[in-house]
């Protein structure tokens, strides 16, 4: 993954070059200045966020002319590879051309580079996460054209956002991206999506009330919303469906994930929904069944998965927190049993704290 360009002098010089070309009415010069910057800065930066905002602020005719220039270069890139562009290979250059042209022409010409965009998005659908080139611009262009990509593409961008939490442009794209509340491809998530489709909006809203990736436990604000959602759906929804979903955690994926990160068994975006469902169980009246379901999730994640499987982050910890919140003799029995079985020191400390809280 290319590093982020943060040298303000470099970015300012690139901005001055673009603006000088524009003031002269030299759109081919603007086109080359933008691509020189994209190839100089690295794939995480490209021409830069401010540059893209400036380009999209140009008159529509200028935007389209620039996009057409870049589309011609995309079809025949070799003659244009000089200056900073020559720092990168052809595939890198074409990737930048596709991203920048799609971003600048967004909302003006849905057919420009559409086939190349869809081909790249089809490839993205099989990736765990993306490592550069800001390809959410491609999804944005398709959404604007009324052709939103499918759930597998959305899933890749959601996972990318967890890897790159500081990128506001990606978050803005996700806010516009229609799709299911979970990423499909894991048996538990596929079942939950099917159940929500049958049961209706209240169950879908329960699934959408996710845990924050950084939260060790449910906040007061999270709990207030959760109680309202639980009242709207009815506690029987959680009693009926959540144990069924937990039983499917760790099963072989229905859609494999691969890419530069290697193969993956669990989806970190879905893991935040799993954590939330464990917390939802702690809002039900205490029962042996609820405690058994929560302890079973811990055992699945830490004892039932193959040694080389990457565990869903924070899920076992969330179940332990839910047992602590549930309290009572049944919860203490399950926590005692987990303490004897679990070797992971971090999770055992969490179990010890939960036991102290339920004493």
mmCIF file of C-alpha atoms in Angstrom:
data_model
loop_
_atom_site.group_PDB
_atom_site.id
_atom_site.type_symbol
_atom_site.label_atom_id
_atom_site.label_comp_id
_atom_site.label_asym_id
_atom_site.label_seq_id
_atom_site.Cartn_x
_atom_site.Cartn_y
_atom_site.Cartn_z
ATOM 1 C CA UNK A 1 0.000 0.000 0.000
ATOM 2 C CA UNK A 2 1.404 3.377 -0.908
ATOM 3 C CA UNK A 3 2.000 5.827 1.913
ATOM 4 C CA UNK A 4 -0.188 8.891 2.299
ATOM 5 C CA UNK A 5 1.318 12.068 0.841
ATOM 6 C CA UNK A 6 1.442 14.663 3.631
ATOM 7 C CA UNK A 7 4.194 17.020 2.403
ATOM 8 C CA UNK A 8 2.328 20.332 2.195
ATOM 9 C CA UNK A 9 4.980 21.925 -0.041
ATOM 10 C CA UNK A 10 4.585 19.178 -2.640
ATOM 11 C CA UNK A 11 0.790 19.400 -2.526
ATOM 12 C CA UNK A 12 0.862 23.205 -2.770
ATOM 13 C CA UNK A 13 3.188 23.095 -5.804
ATOM 14 C CA UNK A 14 0.905 20.593 -7.500
ATOM 15 C CA UNK A 15 -2.100 22.821 -6.809
ATOM 16 C CA UNK A 16 -0.310 25.874 -8.228
ATOM 17 C CA UNK A 17 0.592 23.978 -11.403
ATOM 18 C CA UNK A 18 -3.015 22.846 -11.979
ATOM 19 C CA UNK A 19 -4.409 26.309 -11.393
ATOM 20 C CA UNK A 20 -1.856 27.958 -13.681
ATOM 21 C CA UNK A 21 -2.810 25.600 -16.510
ATOM 22 C CA UNK A 22 -6.500 26.247 -15.909
ATOM 23 C CA UNK A 23 -6.007 30.026 -15.948
ATOM 24 C CA UNK A 24 -4.370 29.689 -19.385
ATOM 25 C CA UNK A 25 -7.283 27.544 -20.600
ATOM 26 C CA UNK A 26 -4.839 24.629 -21.017
ATOM 27 C CA UNK A 27 -6.997 21.620 -20.134
ATOM 28 C CA UNK A 28 -4.485 19.082 -21.539
ATOM 29 C CA UNK A 29 -1.958 20.717 -19.205
ATOM 30 C CA UNK A 30 -4.371 20.326 -16.287
ATOM 31 C CA UNK A 31 -4.871 16.669 -17.256
ATOM 32 C CA UNK A 32 -1.130 15.998 -17.217
ATOM 33 C CA UNK A 33 -0.568 17.948 -13.992
ATOM 34 C CA UNK A 34 -3.263 15.897 -12.240
ATOM 35 C CA UNK A 35 -1.808 12.605 -13.444
ATOM 36 C CA UNK A 36 1.757 13.614 -12.585
ATOM 37 C CA UNK A 37 0.532 14.315 -9.048
ATOM 38 C CA UNK A 38 -1.410 11.041 -8.870
ATOM 39 C CA UNK A 39 1.677 9.059 -9.859
ATOM 40 C CA UNK A 40 4.040 11.050 -7.648
ATOM 41 C CA UNK A 41 1.923 10.939 -4.488
ATOM 42 C CA UNK A 42 1.053 7.250 -4.249
ATOM 43 C CA UNK A 43 -2.151 5.296 -4.642
ATOM 44 C CA UNK A 44 -3.635 6.232 -1.259
ATOM 45 C CA UNK A 45 -3.408 9.934 -2.123
ATOM 46 C CA UNK A 46 -3.602 10.247 -5.906
ATOM 47 C CA UNK A 47 -3.948 13.911 -6.895
ATOM 48 C CA UNK A 48 -5.273 14.578 -3.372
ATOM 49 C CA UNK A 49 -8.646 15.265 -1.789
ATOM 50 C CA UNK A 50 -8.417 19.032 -2.320
ATOM 51 C CA UNK A 51 -7.468 18.497 -5.958
ATOM 52 C CA UNK A 52 -10.495 16.277 -6.551
ATOM 53 C CA UNK A 53 -12.765 18.843 -4.892
ATOM 54 C CA UNK A 54 -11.272 21.563 -7.102
ATOM 55 C CA UNK A 55 -11.678 19.461 -10.242
ATOM 56 C CA UNK A 56 -15.321 18.740 -9.449
ATOM 57 C CA UNK A 57 -15.859 22.464 -8.983
ATOM 58 C CA UNK A 58 -14.841 23.246 -12.577
ATOM 59 C CA UNK A 59 -17.524 23.975 -15.203
ATOM 60 C CA UNK A 60 -19.226 20.828 -16.455
ATOM 61 C CA UNK A 61 -17.764 21.233 -19.946
ATOM 62 C CA UNK A 62 -14.223 21.388 -18.571
ATOM 63 C CA UNK A 63 -14.858 18.378 -16.337
ATOM 64 C CA UNK A 64 -16.067 16.341 -19.298
ATOM 65 C CA UNK A 65 -13.156 17.395 -21.483
ATOM 66 C CA UNK A 66 -10.685 16.346 -18.802
ATOM 67 C CA UNK A 67 -12.475 13.031 -18.320
ATOM 68 C CA UNK A 68 -12.415 12.378 -22.069
ATOM 69 C CA UNK A 69 -8.674 13.093 -22.179
ATOM 70 C CA UNK A 70 -8.071 10.615 -19.378
ATOM 71 C CA UNK A 71 -10.365 8.052 -21.050
ATOM 72 C CA UNK A 72 -8.247 8.292 -24.221
ATOM 73 C CA UNK A 73 -5.088 7.819 -22.162
ATOM 74 C CA UNK A 74 -6.694 4.845 -20.410
ATOM 75 C CA UNK A 75 -7.265 3.193 -23.809
ATOM 76 C CA UNK A 76 -3.681 3.920 -24.969
ATOM 77 C CA UNK A 77 -1.476 4.831 -21.996
ATOM 78 C CA UNK A 78 2.039 4.238 -23.355
ATOM 79 C CA UNK A 79 2.490 7.514 -25.309
ATOM 80 C CA UNK A 80 1.670 9.535 -22.190
ATOM 81 C CA UNK A 81 4.191 7.902 -19.850
ATOM 82 C CA UNK A 82 6.733 10.626 -19.258
ATOM 83 C CA UNK A 83 7.612 12.890 -16.343
ATOM 84 C CA UNK A 84 6.236 11.757 -12.976
ATOM 85 C CA UNK A 85 3.847 9.415 -14.780
ATOM 86 C CA UNK A 86 6.872 7.337 -15.813
ATOM 87 C CA UNK A 87 7.597 6.640 -12.138
ATOM 88 C CA UNK A 88 4.797 4.040 -12.224
ATOM 89 C CA UNK A 89 4.026 1.057 -14.394
ATOM 90 C CA UNK A 90 1.189 0.977 -16.902
ATOM 91 C CA UNK A 91 -1.266 -0.870 -14.653
ATOM 92 C CA UNK A 92 -0.786 1.708 -11.891
ATOM 93 C CA UNK A 93 -1.249 4.585 -14.337
ATOM 94 C CA UNK A 94 -4.421 3.079 -15.816
ATOM 95 C CA UNK A 95 -5.839 2.507 -12.336
ATOM 96 C CA UNK A 96 -5.333 6.188 -11.504
ATOM 97 C CA UNK A 97 -6.825 7.265 -14.817
ATOM 98 C CA UNK A 98 -9.933 5.180 -14.173
ATOM 99 C CA UNK A 99 -10.395 6.469 -10.629
ATOM 100 C CA UNK A 100 -9.805 10.153 -11.395
ATOM 101 C CA UNK A 101 -11.827 10.211 -14.628
ATOM 102 C CA UNK A 102 -14.738 8.461 -12.924
ATOM 103 C CA UNK A 103 -14.603 10.859 -9.988
ATOM 104 C CA UNK A 104 -14.429 14.018 -12.087
ATOM 105 C CA UNK A 105 -17.145 12.971 -14.550
ATOM 106 C CA UNK A 106 -19.445 11.641 -11.840
ATOM 107 C CA UNK A 107 -23.023 12.648 -12.542
ATOM 108 C CA UNK A 108 -22.270 13.923 -16.063
ATOM 109 C CA UNK A 109 -21.651 10.938 -18.343
ATOM 110 C CA UNK A 110 -22.584 7.551 -16.843
ATOM 111 C CA UNK A 111 -21.304 5.719 -19.922
ATOM 112 C CA UNK A 112 -17.745 7.053 -19.885
ATOM 113 C CA UNK A 113 -15.394 4.170 -18.876
ATOM 114 C CA UNK A 114 -18.427 2.283 -17.530
ATOM 115 C CA UNK A 115 -17.215 -1.120 -18.771
ATOM 116 C CA UNK A 116 -13.772 -0.650 -17.213
ATOM 117 C CA UNK A 117 -15.383 0.541 -13.977
ATOM 118 C CA UNK A 118 -17.707 -2.451 -13.754
ATOM 119 C CA UNK A 119 -14.860 -4.868 -14.494
ATOM 120 C CA UNK A 120 -12.799 -3.390 -11.663
ATOM 121 C CA UNK A 121 -15.745 -3.471 -9.270
ATOM 122 C CA UNK A 122 -16.350 -7.134 -10.148
ATOM 123 C CA UNK A 123 -12.761 -7.845 -9.116
ATOM 124 C CA UNK A 124 -13.216 -5.850 -5.893
ATOM 125 C CA UNK A 125 -16.195 -8.075 -4.994
ATOM 126 C CA UNK A 126 -13.808 -10.967 -4.281
ATOM 127 C CA UNK A 127 -11.346 -8.982 -2.170
ATOM 128 C CA UNK A 128 -11.099 -8.814 1.595
ATOM 129 C CA UNK A 129 -10.124 -5.124 1.521
ATOM 130 C CA UNK A 130 -8.467 -2.646 -0.832
ATOM 131 C CA UNK A 131 -4.917 -1.417 -0.571
ATOM 132 C CA UNK A 132 -4.937 1.777 -2.606
ATOM 133 C CA UNK A 133 -6.214 3.784 -5.580
ATOM 134 C CA UNK A 134 -9.321 5.085 -3.730
ATOM 135 C CA UNK A 135 -11.596 2.886 -5.780
ATOM 136 C CA UNK A 136 -14.694 3.982 -3.927
ATOM 137 C CA UNK A 137 -14.748 6.733 -6.587
ATOM 138 C CA UNK A 138 -15.777 3.967 -9.005
ATOM 139 C CA UNK A 139 -18.643 2.919 -6.761
ATOM 140 C CA UNK A 140 -19.678 6.557 -6.325
ATOM 141 C CA UNK A 141 -19.856 6.995 -10.100
ATOM 142 C CA UNK A 142 -22.029 3.893 -10.478
ATOM 143 C CA UNK A 143 -24.320 4.920 -7.622
ATOM 144 C CA UNK A 144 -24.747 8.356 -9.204
ATOM 145 C CA UNK A 145 -25.583 6.635 -12.507
ATOM 146 C CA UNK A 146 -28.331 4.594 -10.820
ATOM 147 C CA UNK A 147 -26.313 1.354 -10.980
ATOM 148 C CA UNK A 148 -25.231 0.704 -7.393
ATOM 149 C CA UNK A 149 -22.795 -2.219 -7.157
ATOM 150 C CA UNK A 150 -23.867 -5.348 -5.317
ATOM 151 C CA UNK A 151 -23.456 -6.310 -1.653
ATOM 152 C CA UNK A 152 -20.080 -8.013 -2.195
ATOM 153 C CA UNK A 153 -18.567 -4.732 -3.411
ATOM 154 C CA UNK A 154 -20.120 -2.833 -0.511
ATOM 155 C CA UNK A 155 -18.677 -5.448 1.852
ATOM 156 C CA UNK A 156 -15.149 -4.901 0.535
ATOM 157 C CA UNK A 157 -15.438 -1.151 1.071
ATOM 158 C CA UNK A 158 -16.857 -1.636 4.567
ATOM 159 C CA UNK A 159 -13.863 -3.786 5.496
ATOM 160 C CA UNK A 160 -11.532 -1.240 3.906
ATOM 161 C CA UNK A 161 -13.069 1.505 6.058
ATOM 162 C CA UNK A 162 -12.180 -0.507 9.168
ATOM 163 C CA UNK A 163 -8.588 -0.745 7.926
ATOM 164 C CA UNK A 164 -8.478 2.951 6.934
ATOM 165 C CA UNK A 165 -10.764 4.635 9.492
ATOM 166 C CA UNK A 166 -9.406 8.128 8.848
ATOM 167 C CA UNK A 167 -10.547 8.532 5.248
ATOM 168 C CA UNK A 168 -13.654 10.780 5.139
ATOM 169 C CA UNK A 169 -14.232 10.276 1.393
ATOM 170 C CA UNK A 170 -14.664 6.539 1.890
ATOM 171 C CA UNK A 171 -17.081 7.083 4.784
ATOM 172 C CA UNK A 172 -19.100 9.506 2.634
ATOM 173 C CA UNK A 173 -19.349 6.885 -0.113
ATOM 174 C CA UNK A 174 -20.538 4.260 2.369
ATOM 175 C CA UNK A 175 -23.237 6.637 3.597
ATOM 176 C CA UNK A 176 -24.630 6.777 0.031
ATOM 177 C CA UNK A 177 -24.171 3.072 -0.700
ATOM 178 C CA UNK A 178 -27.435 1.064 -0.502
ATOM 179 C CA UNK A 179 -27.091 -2.470 0.781
ATOM 180 C CA UNK A 180 -27.888 -5.000 3.506
ATOM 181 C CA UNK A 181 -27.154 -4.366 7.176
ATOM 182 C CA UNK A 182 -24.626 -7.246 7.198
ATOM 183 C CA UNK A 183 -22.024 -8.400 4.714
ATOM 184 C CA UNK A 184 -23.171 -11.657 3.100
ATOM 185 C CA UNK A 185 -20.822 -14.618 2.866
ATOM 186 C CA UNK A 186 -20.756 -15.930 6.442
ATOM 187 C CA UNK A 187 -23.414 -18.555 7.259
ATOM 188 C CA UNK A 188 -24.569 -16.748 10.394
ATOM 189 C CA UNK A 189 -24.876 -13.448 8.522
ATOM 190 C CA UNK A 190 -26.663 -15.072 5.583
ATOM 191 C CA UNK A 191 -29.152 -16.621 8.012
ATOM 192 C CA UNK A 192 -29.626 -13.336 9.869
ATOM 193 C CA UNK A 193 -30.298 -11.463 6.631
ATOM 194 C CA UNK A 194 -32.818 -14.124 5.594
ATOM 195 C CA UNK A 195 -34.515 -13.969 8.999
ATOM 196 C CA UNK A 196 -34.688 -10.168 8.862
ATOM 197 C CA UNK A 197 -36.203 -10.305 5.374
ATOM 198 C CA UNK A 198 -38.931 -12.574 6.706
ATOM 199 C CA UNK A 199 -39.494 -10.949 10.095
ATOM 200 C CA UNK A 200 -39.451 -7.359 8.885
ATOM 201 C CA UNK A 201 -37.948 -4.012 9.741
ATOM 202 C CA UNK A 202 -37.772 -4.367 13.572
ATOM 203 C CA UNK A 203 -35.343 -7.302 13.346
ATOM 204 C CA UNK A 204 -33.305 -5.514 10.687
ATOM 205 C CA UNK A 205 -32.985 -2.507 12.987
ATOM 206 C CA UNK A 206 -31.694 -4.784 15.758
ATOM 207 C CA UNK A 207 -28.998 -6.042 13.407
ATOM 208 C CA UNK A 208 -28.155 -2.512 12.314
ATOM 209 C CA UNK A 209 -27.542 -1.348 15.915
ATOM 210 C CA UNK A 210 -23.879 -2.304 15.902
ATOM 211 C CA UNK A 211 -21.164 -2.174 18.508
ATOM 212 C CA UNK A 212 -18.435 0.423 18.136
ATOM 213 C CA UNK A 213 -15.134 -1.291 17.208
ATOM 214 C CA UNK A 214 -13.376 0.494 20.092
ATOM 215 C CA UNK A 215 -16.010 -0.056 22.790
ATOM 216 C CA UNK A 216 -15.200 -2.590 25.521
ATOM 217 C CA UNK A 217 -18.842 -2.668 26.546
ATOM 218 C CA UNK A 218 -22.185 -1.050 25.732
ATOM 219 C CA UNK A 219 -22.352 2.665 26.469
ATOM 220 C CA UNK A 220 -25.326 4.325 28.142
ATOM 221 C CA UNK A 221 -26.364 5.805 24.782
ATOM 222 C CA UNK A 222 -26.065 2.416 23.071
ATOM 223 C CA UNK A 223 -28.187 0.824 25.789
ATOM 224 C CA UNK A 224 -30.915 3.471 25.543
ATOM 225 C CA UNK A 225 -31.295 2.866 21.814
ATOM 226 C CA UNK A 226 -31.034 -0.898 22.267
ATOM 227 C CA UNK A 227 -33.860 -0.966 24.806
ATOM 228 C CA UNK A 228 -36.095 1.025 22.461
ATOM 229 C CA UNK A 229 -35.307 -1.343 19.580
ATOM 230 C CA UNK A 230 -35.907 -4.360 21.794
ATOM 231 C CA UNK A 231 -39.276 -3.008 22.868
ATOM 232 C CA UNK A 232 -40.271 -2.331 19.254
ATOM 233 C CA UNK A 233 -39.229 -5.775 18.032
ATOM 234 C CA UNK A 234 -40.290 -7.711 21.105
ATOM 235 C CA UNK A 235 -37.810 -9.613 23.309
ATOM 236 C CA UNK A 236 -39.017 -12.865 21.741
ATOM 237 C CA UNK A 237 -37.239 -11.843 18.522
ATOM 238 C CA UNK A 238 -33.884 -11.910 20.278
ATOM 239 C CA UNK A 239 -34.702 -15.153 22.127
ATOM 240 C CA UNK A 240 -35.760 -16.796 18.877
ATOM 241 C CA UNK A 241 -33.144 -15.656 16.417
ATOM 242 C CA UNK A 242 -29.868 -14.802 18.155
ATOM 243 C CA UNK A 243 -29.108 -18.354 19.418
ATOM 244 C CA UNK A 244 -29.676 -19.638 15.877
ATOM 245 C CA UNK A 245 -27.160 -17.134 14.520
ATOM 246 C CA UNK A 246 -24.599 -17.922 17.206
ATOM 247 C CA UNK A 247 -24.839 -21.636 16.324
ATOM 248 C CA UNK A 248 -23.623 -20.803 12.794
ATOM 249 C CA UNK A 249 -20.617 -18.714 13.832
ATOM 250 C CA UNK A 250 -17.368 -20.212 12.578
ATOM 251 C CA UNK A 251 -18.939 -22.304 9.822
ATOM 252 C CA UNK A 252 -17.205 -22.347 6.439
ATOM 253 C CA UNK A 253 -17.862 -19.210 4.433
ATOM 254 C CA UNK A 254 -20.317 -19.348 1.555
ATOM 255 C CA UNK A 255 -18.264 -16.678 -0.272
ATOM 256 C CA UNK A 256 -14.443 -16.937 0.017
ATOM 257 C CA UNK A 257 -12.387 -13.826 0.695
ATOM 258 C CA UNK A 258 -8.857 -13.380 -0.570
ATOM 259 C CA UNK A 259 -6.507 -10.732 -1.903
ATOM 260 C CA UNK A 260 -3.341 -9.077 -0.713
ATOM 261 C CA UNK A 261 -4.264 -9.797 2.901
ATOM 262 C CA UNK A 262 -4.536 -13.546 2.310
ATOM 263 C CA UNK A 263 -7.615 -15.689 2.883
ATOM 264 C CA UNK A 264 -10.066 -14.800 5.665
ATOM 265 C CA UNK A 265 -12.716 -16.771 7.487
ATOM 266 C CA UNK A 266 -14.494 -14.005 9.377
ATOM 267 C CA UNK A 267 -15.693 -10.560 8.427
ATOM 268 C CA UNK A 268 -14.672 -7.790 10.866
ATOM 269 C CA UNK A 269 -17.652 -5.651 9.842
ATOM 270 C CA UNK A 270 -20.038 -8.449 10.801
ATOM 271 C CA UNK A 271 -18.128 -9.053 14.029
ATOM 272 C CA UNK A 272 -19.370 -5.700 15.351
ATOM 273 C CA UNK A 273 -22.951 -6.852 14.771
ATOM 274 C CA UNK A 274 -22.219 -10.148 16.542
ATOM 275 C CA UNK A 275 -20.870 -8.264 19.545
ATOM 276 C CA UNK A 276 -24.015 -6.158 19.649
ATOM 277 C CA UNK A 277 -26.261 -9.225 19.572
ATOM 278 C CA UNK A 278 -24.438 -10.600 22.606
ATOM 279 C CA UNK A 279 -25.132 -7.327 24.420
ATOM 280 C CA UNK A 280 -28.785 -7.525 23.358
ATOM 281 C CA UNK A 281 -29.037 -10.902 25.112
ATOM 282 C CA UNK A 282 -27.885 -9.266 28.359
ATOM 283 C CA UNK A 283 -30.983 -7.032 28.223
ATOM 284 C CA UNK A 284 -33.287 -10.045 28.526
ATOM 285 C CA UNK A 285 -34.370 -11.376 31.924
ATOM 286 C CA UNK A 286 -31.619 -13.702 33.233
ATOM 287 C CA UNK A 287 -32.010 -17.366 32.324
ATOM 288 C CA UNK A 288 -29.867 -20.485 32.102
ATOM 289 C CA UNK A 289 -30.590 -20.691 28.375
ATOM 290 C CA UNK A 290 -29.304 -17.171 27.730
ATOM 291 C CA UNK A 291 -26.136 -17.805 29.754
ATOM 292 C CA UNK A 292 -25.535 -21.095 27.916
ATOM 293 C CA UNK A 293 -25.886 -19.365 24.545
ATOM 294 C CA UNK A 294 -23.400 -16.635 25.510
ATOM 295 C CA UNK A 295 -20.877 -19.109 26.913
ATOM 296 C CA UNK A 296 -21.317 -21.244 23.823
ATOM 297 C CA UNK A 297 -20.292 -18.303 21.649
ATOM 298 C CA UNK A 298 -17.092 -17.885 23.686
ATOM 299 C CA UNK A 299 -16.327 -21.598 23.360
ATOM 300 C CA UNK A 300 -16.948 -21.519 19.609
ATOM 301 C CA UNK A 301 -14.646 -18.578 19.031
ATOM 302 C CA UNK A 302 -11.786 -19.699 21.291
ATOM 303 C CA UNK A 303 -12.093 -23.472 21.348
ATOM 304 C CA UNK A 304 -14.126 -24.532 18.336
ATOM 305 C CA UNK A 305 -12.306 -22.776 15.484
ATOM 306 C CA UNK A 306 -9.211 -24.233 13.773
ATOM 307 C CA UNK A 307 -5.907 -22.918 15.128
ATOM 308 C CA UNK A 308 -5.090 -21.012 11.941
ATOM 309 C CA UNK A 309 -8.476 -19.307 11.717
ATOM 310 C CA UNK A 310 -8.504 -15.580 12.425
ATOM 311 C CA UNK A 311 -11.063 -15.125 15.190
ATOM 312 C CA UNK A 312 -13.797 -12.480 14.885
ATOM 313 C CA UNK A 313 -12.326 -9.600 16.867
ATOM 314 C CA UNK A 314 -13.923 -8.812 20.205
ATOM 315 C CA UNK A 315 -16.809 -11.279 19.902
ATOM 316 C CA UNK A 316 -15.794 -13.572 22.770
ATOM 317 C CA UNK A 317 -15.051 -10.537 24.943
ATOM 318 C CA UNK A 318 -18.512 -9.123 24.189
ATOM 319 C CA UNK A 319 -20.123 -12.409 25.229
ATOM 320 C CA UNK A 320 -18.177 -12.376 28.506
ATOM 321 C CA UNK A 321 -19.295 -8.790 29.109
ATOM 322 C CA UNK A 322 -22.886 -9.865 28.436
ATOM 323 C CA UNK A 323 -22.560 -12.704 30.967
ATOM 324 C CA UNK A 324 -21.249 -10.206 33.510
ATOM 325 C CA UNK A 325 -24.194 -7.895 32.842
ATOM 326 C CA UNK A 326 -26.656 -10.793 33.075
ATOM 327 C CA UNK A 327 -25.390 -11.861 36.490
ATOM 328 C CA UNK A 328 -26.861 -14.565 38.683
ATOM 329 C CA UNK A 329 -25.818 -18.127 39.513
ATOM 330 C CA UNK A 330 -26.101 -19.412 35.932
ATOM 331 C CA UNK A 331 -23.796 -16.678 34.642
ATOM 332 C CA UNK A 332 -21.222 -17.369 37.362
ATOM 333 C CA UNK A 333 -21.266 -21.101 36.583
ATOM 334 C CA UNK A 334 -20.629 -20.439 32.911
ATOM 335 C CA UNK A 335 -17.860 -17.964 33.673
ATOM 336 C CA UNK A 336 -16.201 -20.434 36.071
ATOM 337 C CA UNK A 337 -16.306 -23.096 33.375
ATOM 338 C CA UNK A 338 -14.845 -20.731 30.777
ATOM 339 C CA UNK A 339 -12.047 -19.754 33.167
ATOM 340 C CA UNK A 340 -10.979 -23.387 33.405
ATOM 341 C CA UNK A 341 -11.122 -23.937 29.640
ATOM 342 C CA UNK A 342 -9.729 -20.727 28.129
ATOM 343 C CA UNK A 343 -5.946 -20.348 27.842
ATOM 344 C CA UNK A 344 -5.871 -16.898 26.229
ATOM 345 C CA UNK A 345 -4.521 -14.543 28.910
ATOM 346 C CA UNK A 346 -6.368 -11.445 27.687
ATOM 347 C CA UNK A 347 -9.723 -13.231 27.673
ATOM 348 C CA UNK A 348 -9.040 -14.869 31.042
ATOM 349 C CA UNK A 349 -8.459 -11.441 32.562
ATOM 350 C CA UNK A 350 -11.794 -10.357 31.107
ATOM 351 C CA UNK A 351 -13.437 -13.441 32.625
ATOM 352 C CA UNK A 352 -11.824 -12.700 35.996
ATOM 353 C CA UNK A 353 -13.240 -9.173 35.942
ATOM 354 C CA UNK A 354 -16.664 -10.548 34.994
ATOM 355 C CA UNK A 355 -16.549 -13.041 37.877
ATOM 356 C CA UNK A 356 -15.637 -10.257 40.293
ATOM 357 C CA UNK A 357 -18.557 -8.178 39.010
ATOM 358 C CA UNK A 358 -21.043 -11.035 39.497
ATOM 359 C CA UNK A 359 -19.776 -12.065 42.949
#
